[in-house]
Coordinates of C-alpha atoms in Angstrom, one line a residue:
X1 CA -45.6 119.1 158.4
X2 CA -45.2 120.7 154.7
X3 CA -41.9 121.4 153.3
X4 CA -40.3 124.8 153.7
X5 CA -37.3 126.1 152.0
X6 CA -35.2 128.6 153.1
X7 CA -31.9 130.3 151.7
X8 CA -29.2 132.4 152.7
X9 CA -26.1 134.2 151.8
X10 CA -23.0 132.8 153.8
X11 CA -19.5 134.3 153.4
X12 CA -16.1 132.2 154.6
X13 CA -12.9 134.4 155.0
X14 CA -10.0 132.9 153.1
X15 CA -6.9 132.0 154.7
X16 CA -5.1 133.4 151.8
X17 CA -5.8 135.6 148.8
X18 CA -7.1 133.1 145.9
X19 CA -5.4 134.6 142.5
X20 CA -6.2 133.7 139.1
X21 CA -5.6 134.9 135.5
X22 CA -9.0 136.6 135.9
X23 CA -8.4 138.3 139.5
X24 CA -8.2 137.7 143.2
X25 CA -10.6 136.8 145.8
X26 CA -10.3 136.8 149.7
X27 CA -13.7 135.2 150.6
X28 CA -15.9 132.5 149.4
X29 CA -19.5 133.9 148.9
X30 CA -21.8 131.2 148.7
X31 CA -25.9 130.5 148.8
X32 CA -27.0 127.9 151.5
X33 CA -30.5 126.2 150.8
X34 CA -32.0 124.4 153.5
X35 CA -35.3 122.1 153.1
X36 CA -37.2 121.0 156.1
X37 CA -39.8 118.4 156.0
X38 CA -41.0 117.5 159.1
X39 CA -37.9 116.3 161.6
X40 CA -35.4 116.1 158.5
X41 CA -33.4 119.0 156.6
X42 CA -31.4 118.8 153.6
X43 CA -28.8 121.2 153.0
X44 CA -27.2 122.1 149.7
X45 CA -24.4 124.8 148.7
X46 CA -23.8 126.9 145.5
X47 CA -21.2 129.5 144.4
X48 CA -22.5 132.3 142.0
X49 CA -19.9 132.7 139.6
X50 CA -19.5 136.2 137.8
X51 CA -17.7 134.6 135.0
X52 CA -21.1 133.3 134.1
X53 CA -23.1 136.3 135.0
X54 CA -24.0 134.9 137.9
X55 CA -24.6 137.2 141.5
X56 CA -25.7 136.1 145.0
X57 CA -28.7 138.3 144.8
X58 CA -29.6 136.8 141.5
X59 CA -29.0 133.1 142.5
X60 CA -30.9 133.8 145.7
X61 CA -33.8 135.4 143.5
X62 CA -33.9 132.0 141.5
X63 CA -34.1 129.9 144.4
X64 CA -37.0 132.2 146.1
X65 CA -38.6 131.5 142.6
X66 CA -38.9 127.8 142.9
X67 CA -39.4 127.7 146.6
X68 CA -43.3 127.2 146.1
X69 CA -42.8 124.3 144.3
X70 CA -40.1 123.1 146.1
X71 CA -42.6 123.6 149.2
X72 CA -45.2 121.7 147.2
X73 CA -42.9 118.6 146.8
X74 CA -41.6 119.0 143.5
X75 CA -39.1 116.5 142.4
X76 CA -35.5 116.8 141.2
X77 CA -36.4 116.6 137.7
X78 CA -38.8 119.5 138.2
X79 CA -36.4 121.6 139.5
X80 CA -34.2 121.0 136.5
X81 CA -36.8 122.2 134.1
X82 CA -37.6 125.1 136.2
X83 CA -34.3 126.3 136.7
X84 CA -31.2 126.9 134.6
X85 CA -27.9 125.2 135.1
X86 CA -25.9 126.8 137.4
X87 CA -25.1 127.7 141.2
X88 CA -28.5 128.4 142.2
X89 CA -29.9 125.0 140.8
X90 CA -26.9 123.2 142.5
X91 CA -27.9 124.5 145.9
X92 CA -31.6 123.3 145.6
X93 CA -30.7 119.7 143.5
X94 CA -28.2 119.1 146.4
X95 CA -30.4 119.9 149.1
X96 CA -33.1 117.9 147.6
X97 CA -30.9 114.7 147.5
X98 CA -29.6 115.2 151.5
X99 CA -33.4 115.5 152.1
X100 CA -34.2 112.4 150.3
X101 CA -31.9 110.4 152.2
X102 CA -32.6 111.4 155.3
X103 CA -36.3 110.9 154.9
X104 CA -35.4 107.7 153.4
X105 CA -32.7 106.3 156.4
X106 CA -30.1 105.9 153.8
X107 CA -27.3 108.0 152.1
X108 CA -27.1 109.4 148.5
X109 CA -24.5 106.7 147.1
X110 CA -27.4 104.2 148.0
X111 CA -30.1 105.9 146.5
X112 CA -28.2 107.1 143.2
X113 CA -26.4 103.4 143.0
X114 CA -23.1 104.5 143.1
X115 CA -20.0 103.8 145.2
X116 CA -20.0 106.0 148.4
X117 CA -17.5 108.6 148.9
X118 CA -13.7 107.6 149.9
X119 CA -10.2 109.1 150.6
X120 CA -8.6 110.2 147.3
X121 CA -5.8 112.6 146.1
X122 CA -7.2 115.7 145.5
X123 CA -4.9 118.4 144.2
X124 CA -3.7 121.5 146.0
X125 CA -3.8 124.4 144.6
X126 CA -1.0 126.8 144.2
X127 CA -2.3 130.2 143.3
X128 CA -0.8 132.8 141.1
X129 CA 2.1 135.1 142.6
X130 CA 5.5 135.7 142.3
X131 CA 7.7 132.5 141.2
X132 CA 9.5 132.7 144.4
X133 CA 6.3 132.7 146.5
X134 CA 4.6 130.1 144.3
X135 CA 8.4 127.7 144.7
X136 CA 7.7 128.6 148.6
X137 CA 4.2 127.3 148.6
X138 CA 4.7 124.2 146.3
X139 CA 7.6 123.2 148.7
X140 CA 5.1 123.3 151.6
X141 CA 3.3 120.6 149.4
X142 CA 5.9 118.8 147.8
X143 CA 4.7 115.3 149.4
X144 CA 1.2 115.4 148.1
X145 CA 0.0 113.3 144.9
X146 CA -1.0 116.3 142.9
X147 CA -0.6 119.8 142.4
X148 CA -2.4 122.4 140.2
X149 CA -1.0 125.5 139.4
X150 CA -2.5 128.9 138.2
X151 CA -1.0 130.6 135.6
X152 CA -1.1 133.8 133.7
X153 CA 0.4 134.6 130.4
X154 CA 3.2 136.9 131.5
X155 CA 4.8 134.5 133.8
X156 CA 3.7 131.0 133.1
X157 CA 7.0 129.7 132.3
X158 CA 8.8 131.0 135.3
X159 CA 5.7 130.0 137.6
X160 CA 5.6 126.4 136.6
X161 CA 9.5 126.0 136.4
X162 CA 9.3 127.6 140.2
X163 CA 6.9 125.1 141.4
X164 CA 8.2 122.1 139.5
X165 CA 11.5 122.6 141.1
X166 CA 10.4 122.9 144.3
X167 CA 8.3 120.1 144.1
X168 CA 9.8 117.5 141.9
X169 CA 7.3 114.5 142.8
X170 CA 3.7 115.6 142.3
X171 CA 1.9 115.3 139.3
X172 CA 1.1 118.7 137.7
X173 CA -2.2 120.3 136.2
X174 CA -1.6 123.6 134.9
X175 CA -4.6 125.8 134.6
X176 CA -4.2 129.3 132.8
X177 CA -8.0 130.0 133.2
X178 CA -8.8 130.9 129.2
X179 CA -5.8 133.7 129.5
X180 CA -3.7 131.8 126.4
X181 CA -3.7 132.1 122.6
X182 CA -3.2 128.8 120.6
X183 CA 0.3 130.0 120.3
X184 CA 1.2 129.4 123.9
X185 CA -0.4 125.8 123.7
X186 CA 1.8 125.2 120.5
X187 CA 5.0 126.9 121.6
X188 CA 4.9 125.9 125.3
X189 CA 4.3 122.3 124.7
X190 CA 7.9 121.1 124.8
X191 CA 8.2 123.1 127.8
X192 CA 5.3 121.5 129.7
X193 CA 6.5 118.1 128.3
X194 CA 10.0 118.7 130.0
X195 CA 8.4 119.9 133.4
X196 CA 6.4 116.5 133.4
X197 CA 2.7 118.4 132.9
X198 CA -0.1 115.7 133.1
X199 CA -2.9 118.1 132.4
X200 CA -3.4 121.4 130.6
X201 CA -7.0 122.7 131.8
X202 CA -8.8 125.4 129.5
X203 CA -6.0 127.5 128.1
X204 CA -8.1 129.2 125.4
X205 CA -11.4 131.2 126.1
X206 CA -14.4 129.3 125.6
X207 CA -15.8 129.9 122.6
X208 CA -12.6 130.4 121.2
X209 CA -11.1 127.0 121.3
X210 CA -11.9 125.5 118.0
X211 CA -8.0 126.0 117.2
X212 CA -7.3 123.0 119.7
X213 CA -8.7 120.4 117.2
X214 CA -6.1 121.7 114.7
X215 CA -3.2 120.9 116.9
X216 CA -2.4 117.0 118.0
X217 CA -1.2 117.2 121.8
X218 CA 0.7 114.8 123.7
X219 CA -0.4 116.7 126.9
X220 CA -3.9 115.8 127.8
X221 CA -6.1 119.1 127.7
X222 CA -9.0 119.3 129.9
X223 CA -12.3 121.5 129.2
X224 CA -13.5 123.8 132.2
X225 CA -15.4 126.8 131.3
X226 CA -16.1 125.5 128.1
X227 CA -18.4 122.8 129.6
X228 CA -21.4 123.0 131.7
X229 CA -23.9 120.3 130.9
X230 CA -24.4 117.4 128.2
X231 CA -25.6 119.7 125.8
X232 CA -21.9 121.1 125.5
X233 CA -20.3 117.7 125.0
X234 CA -20.6 117.1 121.3
X235 CA -18.5 120.7 120.6
X236 CA -15.8 119.2 122.3
X237 CA -15.0 116.1 120.6
X238 CA -11.7 116.8 118.9
X239 CA -10.7 119.9 121.0
X240 CA -10.3 118.1 124.5
X241 CA -9.3 114.8 125.7
X242 CA -10.6 115.4 129.5
X243 CA -13.5 117.6 130.6
X244 CA -14.0 119.1 134.1
X245 CA -17.3 118.1 135.9
X246 CA -18.4 121.0 138.2
X247 CA -21.8 120.9 140.4
X248 CA -21.9 124.5 140.0
X249 CA -21.8 124.4 136.6
X250 CA -23.9 121.5 136.1
X251 CA -26.6 122.9 138.2
X252 CA -26.5 119.8 141.1
X253 CA -25.4 116.4 141.1
X254 CA -28.2 115.2 139.1
X255 CA -27.1 116.4 136.0
X256 CA -23.2 116.1 137.1
X257 CA -23.9 112.3 137.3
X258 CA -25.7 112.2 133.9
X259 CA -23.2 114.1 132.4
X260 CA -20.2 112.1 133.8
X261 CA -22.0 109.0 132.3
X262 CA -22.2 110.7 128.7
X263 CA -18.9 112.1 129.1
X264 CA -17.2 108.8 129.4
X265 CA -19.7 107.2 127.1
X266 CA -18.3 109.6 124.3
X267 CA -14.4 108.8 125.3
X268 CA -13.6 111.8 127.6
X269 CA -11.5 111.2 130.8
X270 CA -13.2 112.7 133.9
X271 CA -11.6 115.5 136.2
X272 CA -14.1 116.7 139.0
X273 CA -13.5 120.2 140.4
X274 CA -15.0 122.8 142.4
X275 CA -15.3 126.7 143.0
X276 CA -13.9 128.1 146.4
X277 CA -16.5 126.8 148.5
X278 CA -17.0 125.1 151.9
X279 CA -17.5 121.4 152.3
X280 CA -21.3 121.7 152.0
X281 CA -20.1 121.9 148.3
X282 CA -17.6 119.4 148.1
X283 CA -19.6 116.4 149.6
X284 CA -21.9 116.0 146.5
X285 CA -18.7 116.2 144.2
X286 CA -16.9 113.5 146.3
X287 CA -19.5 111.0 144.7
X288 CA -18.3 111.6 141.3
X289 CA -14.7 111.9 142.2
X290 CA -13.8 108.1 142.6
X291 CA -14.6 107.5 138.9
X292 CA -12.0 110.9 137.6
X293 CA -8.4 110.8 136.4
X294 CA -8.0 113.9 138.2
X295 CA -9.5 115.3 141.2
X296 CA -9.6 119.3 142.2
X297 CA -11.6 119.3 145.2
X298 CA -9.7 121.5 147.8
X299 CA -11.9 124.8 147.8
X300 CA -12.5 124.3 151.7
X301 CA -8.8 124.1 152.2
X302 CA -8.8 127.9 151.5
X303 CA -11.0 128.5 154.1
X304 CA -10.0 130.3 157.3
X305 CA -12.9 128.6 158.9
X306 CA -15.0 125.9 157.1
X307 CA -18.3 124.4 158.4
X308 CA -18.1 121.9 161.4
X309 CA -17.7 118.5 160.5
X310 CA -16.3 119.3 156.8
X311 CA -13.5 117.7 154.8
X312 CA -9.7 117.0 155.9
X313 CA -6.8 117.2 154.0
X314 CA -3.7 114.9 155.2
X315 CA -0.6 115.3 152.6
X316 CA -3.1 116.0 149.6
X317 CA -5.4 113.1 150.5
X318 CA -8.6 114.5 150.8
X319 CA -11.3 112.6 153.3
X320 CA -15.0 112.8 153.4
X321 CA -16.8 114.7 155.8
X322 CA -18.2 113.6 159.1
X323 CA -21.1 110.9 158.8
X324 CA -24.3 112.8 158.8
X325 CA -22.3 116.1 157.4
X326 CA -24.6 115.7 154.3
X327 CA -26.0 112.6 152.1
X328 CA -28.0 111.5 155.0
X329 CA -27.1 108.5 157.1

C-alpha cells in the first residue's frame, strides 16, 4: 500500500483562559497530520501561531501542497527543503519520525541516537491576571520545582511579587512576551534579583533586542521569539545566555535536534518550550528536554481534555505519554 497523508484542524477547549501580553485564548487550535503506510500510521501536530503570520487554513494549505511528496516517499530532509520552518512542517516532520519508528519496530530516541524521554521538572505557567488571582494560582502550585510567570508592562512588579509571595520555593521564569523596553530590563533588575528570578524570557520585541548586548545582566536572559532556526543563532550572541527551542518554530524535531546541538556548541544554555497544544505536540519535544536547563512543556495541562494516553503532571514533574502514544514502540 502506498503512503497517504491526511490532515485535520482539531480544537481543544482550555480549562481556563490563557492570557499573555499579546492577548487571551480559550482554545488550542492545532493541525494534526496522519501518514499511513500499510498497517502503520505516524502522527504529528503543529500549532499555527498568529505572531508569526500563521493560520490554520494556511498551515493546512502548506501540508496539502507537500502531500504528493510525502505520499511518494519523500524523506524528512526533502520535506525540510520543500517547506518553510513553522507549525505545518512540524506536523509533517514529527509524523514522519513517528512513522519511521513504527515501521522499523523501534522508537524515535533510538533512531535519533538520543536518550529516551523521562519524567522531568517542567514549568507550571501562571497566566496574566490580577495580582491576587495570580497569587491564588501560585499558591495552588507552591510545591512545584519551577513556575513561569506571564507578565505585561503595567503590573509586572505586582504580578511577580504576588506569585513569589505565594510560592517562595520554586525556581522562577518571568516571561513578558516582548512587552518590555530596555528601561524595564535594566530598571527592574534589582527587583528581579530580590525575587530570585532565575530566567527572564524574551523581554524585548524580536528585532529590537540589540540593546541587550549593551547591558550586563546577572540574570539569565532567554531568546524565544527572536529564535526560530539555526540561522538565527549568530545574531543572538552577546544578547542572550539561553535560547528557547520550540518545534513549532524550528519546523519539527529534525531541525530542533540540529539547533540544540549548534546552540550548545556556541555556548548557549537550552530551554525547551511549547505552544498551548495537546500531548501529541509535547511528545517529540520531550526528547530534547533532558538536555535543557529550563523546560516549559505544560501546554497540554491547559486543556479541558487532552488526547488519550498523553502526558501527566505530578506536582510539577511531567511524565511522558503512554507507550505507543507517539514515537514508535
